[in-house]
Structure formats: structure tokens, C-alpha cells
């Protein structure tokens, strides 16, 4: 699943980011859960965030259920398939505003190469269409 790539510069101009933007969906149903203490990453636990209140995990619904973690949110994991510069402004704001304008919640995660978002599973197709339309409008 993971393959290391040498760091490289991301796209810096917002217009270029938006013009080249595409979105893909990671397989599975995902959730965000409060787990108390950190756990190792795996194919079914893709992110762990340490907060002052405890650890948060982004895991598949199946893994959360297997571990007895309460599943309050079922989401689709979408990836913005553009490598944007980490120090530029506007891409996540444009995507967030587009989704907010349609009443679609989005929980954002930043990776080195791509930005990711979890949206309600039943609105994934609508979110992907909205992001695709955003790219087409630039």
C-alpha cells in the first residue's frame, strides 16, 4: 500500500491547482473515532492524531467495529489528486467552500503529496461531482 517517494515541490499557483484538480475515492467505509491512546498505523488505521483529550484514529468502519470503538460517523475517504505546495493558500478553502455551499460536511486531512477529506458516505458521489465541477469552472 505504501511506497516512499522522494519529496518534491508542489504546485504553487491556486489557479494551476484548481485547473489540474481531480478527486478519487479510497475503497471502504471510514470513520473518525476517539480511542484514548495511540495505536499503530496499518491499512485499516490510516491516521492517528494526538490531541490533548486523547488520540483520534481514522479507521475503516469494519476495524472500528472489530475493536469495539463507537462508530458515530460513516464516511467516504476522498483524495484531491493534485500535489499542492504545503505553504500556499486557497486549495482547501476552495474545496471546503464548494462543499459547504452544497451542505456537505468535510473533515480535512493534509498529507505531504495530497489533501484528503472524509465526507458522509451517502454524499460521496455528490461531493466528488462538486469538486470535479470546481476544477472544470477554472
PDB file of C-alpha atoms in Angstrom:
ATOM      1  CA  UNK A   1       0.000   0.000   0.000  1.00  0.00           C
ATOM      2  CA  UNK A   2       2.733   2.476   0.888  1.00  0.00           C
ATOM      3  CA  UNK A   3       5.655   3.363  -1.298  1.00  0.00           C
ATOM      4  CA  UNK A   4       8.116   6.073  -0.281  1.00  0.00           C
ATOM      5  CA  UNK A   5       8.667   8.844  -2.809  1.00  0.00           C
ATOM      6  CA  UNK A   6      11.360  11.480  -2.612  1.00  0.00           C
ATOM      7  CA  UNK A   7       9.964  14.858  -1.543  1.00  0.00           C
ATOM      8  CA  UNK A   8       9.253  17.220  -4.411  1.00  0.00           C
ATOM      9  CA  UNK A   9       7.852  20.695  -4.800  1.00  0.00           C
ATOM     10  CA  UNK A  10       4.094  21.013  -5.094  1.00  0.00           C
ATOM     11  CA  UNK A  11       2.098  23.222  -7.415  1.00  0.00           C
ATOM     12  CA  UNK A  12       2.083  26.766  -6.039  1.00  0.00           C
ATOM     13  CA  UNK A  13      -0.438  28.799  -8.026  1.00  0.00           C
ATOM     14  CA  UNK A  14      -4.044  28.329  -6.916  1.00  0.00           C
ATOM     15  CA  UNK A  15      -5.325  28.631 -10.491  1.00  0.00           C
ATOM     16  CA  UNK A  16      -2.995  25.789 -11.545  1.00  0.00           C
ATOM     17  CA  UNK A  17      -4.057  23.675  -8.560  1.00  0.00           C
ATOM     18  CA  UNK A  18      -7.739  24.115  -9.382  1.00  0.00           C
ATOM     19  CA  UNK A  19      -7.296  23.632 -13.130  1.00  0.00           C
ATOM     20  CA  UNK A  20      -5.448  20.329 -12.582  1.00  0.00           C
ATOM     21  CA  UNK A  21      -7.618  19.132  -9.698  1.00  0.00           C
ATOM     22  CA  UNK A  22      -9.193  15.713  -9.779  1.00  0.00           C
ATOM     23  CA  UNK A  23     -10.619  13.620  -6.965  1.00  0.00           C
ATOM     24  CA  UNK A  24     -10.564   9.904  -6.237  1.00  0.00           C
ATOM     25  CA  UNK A  25     -12.202   7.718  -3.618  1.00  0.00           C
ATOM     26  CA  UNK A  26     -10.296   5.323  -1.400  1.00  0.00           C
ATOM     27  CA  UNK A  27     -12.091   1.987  -1.098  1.00  0.00           C
ATOM     28  CA  UNK A  28     -14.052   1.210   2.029  1.00  0.00           C
ATOM     29  CA  UNK A  29     -16.155   2.929   4.610  1.00  0.00           C
ATOM     30  CA  UNK A  30     -14.172   5.122   7.032  1.00  0.00           C
ATOM     31  CA  UNK A  31     -14.791   6.626  10.442  1.00  0.00           C
ATOM     32  CA  UNK A  32     -13.125   9.029  12.867  1.00  0.00           C
ATOM     33  CA  UNK A  33     -13.029   7.768  16.437  1.00  0.00           C
ATOM     34  CA  UNK A  34     -11.684   8.854  19.797  1.00  0.00           C
ATOM     35  CA  UNK A  35      -9.531   5.994  21.080  1.00  0.00           C
ATOM     36  CA  UNK A  36      -7.859   7.308  24.218  1.00  0.00           C
ATOM     37  CA  UNK A  37      -4.294   6.240  23.400  1.00  0.00           C
ATOM     38  CA  UNK A  38      -2.424   5.844  20.100  1.00  0.00           C
ATOM     39  CA  UNK A  39      -2.395   2.614  18.074  1.00  0.00           C
ATOM     40  CA  UNK A  40      -0.072   1.571  15.219  1.00  0.00           C
ATOM     41  CA  UNK A  41      -0.920   2.546  11.668  1.00  0.00           C
ATOM     42  CA  UNK A  42      -1.979  -0.110   9.179  1.00  0.00           C
ATOM     43  CA  UNK A  43      -4.072  -0.497   6.048  1.00  0.00           C
ATOM     44  CA  UNK A  44      -7.201  -0.244   8.218  1.00  0.00           C
ATOM     45  CA  UNK A  45      -5.978   2.523  10.562  1.00  0.00           C
ATOM     46  CA  UNK A  46      -4.680   5.182   8.207  1.00  0.00           C
ATOM     47  CA  UNK A  47      -4.145   8.106  10.585  1.00  0.00           C
ATOM     48  CA  UNK A  48      -3.719   8.778  14.287  1.00  0.00           C
ATOM     49  CA  UNK A  49      -3.819  12.309  15.659  1.00  0.00           C
ATOM     50  CA  UNK A  50      -2.716  13.059  19.201  1.00  0.00           C
ATOM     51  CA  UNK A  51      -4.830  15.704  20.926  1.00  0.00           C
ATOM     52  CA  UNK A  52      -4.816  16.940  24.489  1.00  0.00           C
ATOM     53  CA  UNK A  53      -8.001  14.924  25.151  1.00  0.00           C
ATOM     54  CA  UNK A  54      -6.514  11.672  23.783  1.00  0.00           C
ATOM     55  CA  UNK A  55      -5.885  10.035  20.426  1.00  0.00           C
ATOM     56  CA  UNK A  56      -8.123  10.165  17.380  1.00  0.00           C
ATOM     57  CA  UNK A  57      -7.958   7.459  14.722  1.00  0.00           C
ATOM     58  CA  UNK A  58      -9.148   7.402  11.148  1.00  0.00           C
ATOM     59  CA  UNK A  59     -10.021   3.765  10.576  1.00  0.00           C
ATOM     60  CA  UNK A  60     -12.234   1.609   8.454  1.00  0.00           C
ATOM     61  CA  UNK A  61     -15.694   1.112   9.906  1.00  0.00           C
ATOM     62  CA  UNK A  62     -15.003  -2.637   9.915  1.00  0.00           C
ATOM     63  CA  UNK A  63     -11.842  -2.201  12.017  1.00  0.00           C
ATOM     64  CA  UNK A  64     -13.514   0.207  14.429  1.00  0.00           C
ATOM     65  CA  UNK A  65     -16.373  -2.226  14.887  1.00  0.00           C
ATOM     66  CA  UNK A  66     -13.950  -5.137  15.366  1.00  0.00           C
ATOM     67  CA  UNK A  67     -12.144  -3.186  18.110  1.00  0.00           C
ATOM     68  CA  UNK A  68     -15.372  -2.091  19.795  1.00  0.00           C
ATOM     69  CA  UNK A  69     -14.834   1.574  19.001  1.00  0.00           C
ATOM     70  CA  UNK A  70     -18.094   3.527  18.694  1.00  0.00           C
ATOM     71  CA  UNK A  71     -18.866   4.471  15.093  1.00  0.00           C
ATOM     72  CA  UNK A  72     -20.691   7.813  15.107  1.00  0.00           C
ATOM     73  CA  UNK A  73     -19.692   8.764  11.550  1.00  0.00           C
ATOM     74  CA  UNK A  74     -19.534   6.707   8.340  1.00  0.00           C
ATOM     75  CA  UNK A  75     -17.523   8.445   5.691  1.00  0.00           C
ATOM     76  CA  UNK A  76     -16.041   8.137   2.262  1.00  0.00           C
ATOM     77  CA  UNK A  77     -12.338   8.956   2.008  1.00  0.00           C
ATOM     78  CA  UNK A  78     -11.714  11.294  -0.917  1.00  0.00           C
ATOM     79  CA  UNK A  79      -8.266  12.332  -2.139  1.00  0.00           C
ATOM     80  CA  UNK A  80      -7.528  15.528  -4.021  1.00  0.00           C
ATOM     81  CA  UNK A  81      -5.240  14.164  -6.719  1.00  0.00           C
ATOM     82  CA  UNK A  82      -3.061  17.245  -7.009  1.00  0.00           C
ATOM     83  CA  UNK A  83       0.281  17.780  -5.287  1.00  0.00           C
ATOM     84  CA  UNK A  84      -0.139  21.267  -3.878  1.00  0.00           C
ATOM     85  CA  UNK A  85       2.597  23.201  -2.138  1.00  0.00           C
ATOM     86  CA  UNK A  86       2.317  22.974   1.632  1.00  0.00           C
ATOM     87  CA  UNK A  87       2.822  26.705   2.087  1.00  0.00           C
ATOM     88  CA  UNK A  88       0.262  28.018  -0.389  1.00  0.00           C
ATOM     89  CA  UNK A  89      -3.214  29.291   0.399  1.00  0.00           C
ATOM     90  CA  UNK A  90      -6.542  28.520  -1.156  1.00  0.00           C
ATOM     91  CA  UNK A  91      -6.985  24.913  -2.284  1.00  0.00           C
ATOM     92  CA  UNK A  92      -8.625  23.519   0.845  1.00  0.00           C
ATOM     93  CA  UNK A  93     -10.579  26.773   1.244  1.00  0.00           C
ATOM     94  CA  UNK A  94     -11.932  26.498  -2.313  1.00  0.00           C
ATOM     95  CA  UNK A  95     -12.874  22.835  -1.866  1.00  0.00           C
ATOM     96  CA  UNK A  96     -14.392  23.459   1.571  1.00  0.00           C
ATOM     97  CA  UNK A  97     -16.427  26.424   0.302  1.00  0.00           C
ATOM     98  CA  UNK A  98     -17.678  24.388  -2.661  1.00  0.00           C
ATOM     99  CA  UNK A  99     -18.826  21.560  -0.404  1.00  0.00           C
ATOM    100  CA  UNK A 100     -20.228  23.906   2.253  1.00  0.00           C
ATOM    101  CA  UNK A 101     -22.268  25.625  -0.447  1.00  0.00           C
ATOM    102  CA  UNK A 102     -23.960  22.272  -1.038  1.00  0.00           C
ATOM    103  CA  UNK A 103     -24.313  21.483   2.674  1.00  0.00           C
ATOM    104  CA  UNK A 104     -21.753  18.660   2.541  1.00  0.00           C
ATOM    105  CA  UNK A 105     -19.591  18.329   5.675  1.00  0.00           C
ATOM    106  CA  UNK A 106     -15.896  17.696   5.042  1.00  0.00           C
ATOM    107  CA  UNK A 107     -13.244  16.630   7.532  1.00  0.00           C
ATOM    108  CA  UNK A 108      -9.860  17.543   6.038  1.00  0.00           C
ATOM    109  CA  UNK A 109      -6.504  15.800   6.462  1.00  0.00           C
ATOM    110  CA  UNK A 110      -3.292  17.037   4.880  1.00  0.00           C
ATOM    111  CA  UNK A 111      -0.636  14.684   3.579  1.00  0.00           C
ATOM    112  CA  UNK A 112       2.682  15.682   2.029  1.00  0.00           C
ATOM    113  CA  UNK A 113       1.550  14.894  -1.514  1.00  0.00           C
ATOM    114  CA  UNK A 114      -2.234  15.229  -1.333  1.00  0.00           C
ATOM    115  CA  UNK A 115      -5.076  16.635   0.719  1.00  0.00           C
ATOM    116  CA  UNK A 116      -7.713  14.167   1.860  1.00  0.00           C
ATOM    117  CA  UNK A 117     -11.220  14.601   3.133  1.00  0.00           C
ATOM    118  CA  UNK A 118     -13.828  12.431   4.720  1.00  0.00           C
ATOM    119  CA  UNK A 119     -17.390  13.202   3.712  1.00  0.00           C
ATOM    120  CA  UNK A 120     -20.608  11.462   4.732  1.00  0.00           C
ATOM    121  CA  UNK A 121     -20.686   8.189   2.836  1.00  0.00           C
ATOM    122  CA  UNK A 122     -24.134   8.811   1.386  1.00  0.00           C
ATOM    123  CA  UNK A 123     -22.944  12.126  -0.120  1.00  0.00           C
ATOM    124  CA  UNK A 124     -19.658  10.905  -1.627  1.00  0.00           C
ATOM    125  CA  UNK A 125     -20.816  10.967  -5.253  1.00  0.00           C
ATOM    126  CA  UNK A 126     -22.257  14.446  -4.800  1.00  0.00           C
ATOM    127  CA  UNK A 127     -19.016  15.668  -3.195  1.00  0.00           C
ATOM    128  CA  UNK A 128     -16.912  14.199  -5.997  1.00  0.00           C
ATOM    129  CA  UNK A 129     -19.151  15.826  -8.620  1.00  0.00           C
ATOM    130  CA  UNK A 130     -18.900  19.182  -6.836  1.00  0.00           C
ATOM    131  CA  UNK A 131     -15.090  19.020  -6.724  1.00  0.00           C
ATOM    132  CA  UNK A 132     -14.958  17.979 -10.379  1.00  0.00           C
ATOM    133  CA  UNK A 133     -17.227  20.914 -11.270  1.00  0.00           C
ATOM    134  CA  UNK A 134     -14.961  23.267  -9.303  1.00  0.00           C
ATOM    135  CA  UNK A 135     -11.996  22.146 -11.392  1.00  0.00           C
ATOM    136  CA  UNK A 136     -13.949  22.476 -14.639  1.00  0.00           C
ATOM    137  CA  UNK A 137     -15.017  26.025 -13.779  1.00  0.00           C
ATOM    138  CA  UNK A 138     -11.452  27.360 -13.670  1.00  0.00           C
TER     139      UNK A 138
END
